[in-house]
Amino acid sequence: MTPELPEHCTHAIELLPDRVIKRFRGTDREGGAREWRALTLLAAHAPGLAPEPWDCAPAAAAPVVVMSRLAGVPMRGRALSDV
């Protein structure tokens, strides 16, 4: 089930320990396909730079892209000079 998204949001993100699930609005039919293309191109030409593409359901009522979750420290609230 896709959560109700605020009008200004294009997608919802679910963070799991090993993966990220990105659910796009049903009205954004191409959003999932664009995300999938970007992830698969990066995986092929720059492995390790971005999450690994795991699954894609572009024809779903709300398109879904599943990718690996990268380790790291959240940058939210931190000054760029602190990283």
CSV table of C-alpha atoms in Angstrom, one decimal:
chain,number,residue,atom,x,y,z
A,1,MET,CA,0.0,0.0,0.0
A,2,THR,CA,1.3,3.4,-0.9
A,3,PRO,CA,1.0,6.1,1.7
A,4,GLU,CA,-0.8,9.3,0.8
A,5,LEU,CA,1.7,11.8,-0.4
A,6,PRO,CA,1.5,15.5,0.1
A,7,GLU,CA,0.9,17.4,-3.2
A,8,HIS,CA,4.5,18.7,-3.4
A,9,CYS,CA,6.1,15.2,-2.9
A,10,THR,CA,7.0,13.1,-5.9
A,11,HIS,CA,7.8,9.9,-3.9
A,12,ALA,CA,7.8,8.2,-0.5
A,13,ILE,CA,10.9,6.5,0.9
A,14,GLU,CA,11.0,3.5,3.2
A,15,LEU,CA,14.3,2.9,4.9
A,16,LEU,CA,15.0,-0.7,5.9
A,17,PRO,CA,18.3,-2.0,7.4
A,18,ASP,CA,19.6,-3.4,4.0
A,19,ARG,CA,17.4,-1.6,1.4
A,20,VAL,CA,15.6,1.5,0.4
A,21,ILE,CA,12.1,1.3,-1.2
A,22,LYS,CA,11.1,4.4,-3.2
A,23,ARG,CA,7.4,4.6,-4.2
A,24,PHE,CA,6.5,7.2,-6.8
A,25,ARG,CA,3.2,8.9,-7.3
A,26,GLY,CA,0.9,7.1,-9.7
A,27,THR,CA,0.8,10.3,-11.7
A,28,ASP,CA,4.6,10.2,-12.1
A,29,ARG,CA,4.8,7.2,-14.4
A,30,GLU,CA,8.3,8.0,-15.6
A,31,GLY,CA,9.9,8.7,-12.2
A,32,GLY,CA,10.5,5.1,-11.3
A,33,ALA,CA,11.9,4.3,-14.8
A,34,ARG,CA,14.3,7.3,-14.7
A,35,GLU,CA,15.5,6.3,-11.2
A,36,TRP,CA,16.0,2.7,-12.4
A,37,ARG,CA,17.9,3.8,-15.5
A,38,ALA,CA,20.2,6.0,-13.4
A,39,LEU,CA,20.9,3.2,-10.8
A,40,THR,CA,21.6,0.6,-13.5
A,41,LEU,CA,23.9,2.9,-15.5
A,42,LEU,CA,25.9,3.8,-12.3
A,43,ALA,CA,26.1,0.2,-11.3
A,44,ALA,CA,27.5,-0.7,-14.7
A,45,HIS,CA,29.9,2.2,-15.2
A,46,ALA,CA,30.8,3.4,-11.7
A,47,PRO,CA,30.2,0.5,-9.3
A,48,GLY,CA,30.1,1.4,-5.6
A,49,LEU,CA,29.3,5.1,-6.3
A,50,ALA,CA,25.5,4.7,-5.8
A,51,PRO,CA,23.1,2.2,-4.3
A,52,GLU,CA,22.8,-1.1,-6.2
A,53,PRO,CA,19.5,-1.5,-8.1
A,54,TRP,CA,17.6,-4.5,-6.7
A,55,ASP,CA,14.1,-4.4,-8.1
A,56,CYS,CA,11.8,-2.3,-10.1
A,57,ALA,CA,8.0,-2.3,-10.7
A,58,PRO,CA,7.4,0.6,-13.2
A,59,ALA,CA,4.0,-0.7,-14.2
A,60,ALA,CA,2.6,-0.8,-10.6
A,61,ALA,CA,-0.2,1.5,-9.6
A,62,ALA,CA,2.5,3.5,-7.8
A,63,PRO,CA,5.9,2.7,-9.4
A,64,VAL,CA,8.4,1.2,-7.1
A,65,VAL,CA,12.3,1.1,-7.1
A,66,VAL,CA,14.2,-1.0,-4.6
A,67,MET,CA,17.9,-0.4,-4.0
A,68,SER,CA,20.6,-1.3,-1.6
A,69,ARG,CA,21.1,1.0,1.4
A,70,LEU,CA,24.5,2.6,1.7
A,71,ALA,CA,26.3,2.9,5.0
A,72,GLY,CA,27.1,6.4,6.1
A,73,VAL,CA,26.3,9.3,8.4
A,74,PRO,CA,23.3,11.5,7.7
A,75,MET,CA,24.3,15.0,6.7
A,76,ARG,CA,21.0,16.6,7.6
A,77,GLY,CA,21.6,19.5,10.0
A,78,ARG,CA,25.4,19.5,9.5
A,79,ALA,CA,27.4,22.3,7.9
A,80,LEU,CA,29.3,21.2,4.8
A,81,SER,CA,32.5,22.4,6.5
A,82,ASP,CA,31.9,19.6,9.1
A,83,VAL,CA,32.2,16.8,6.6
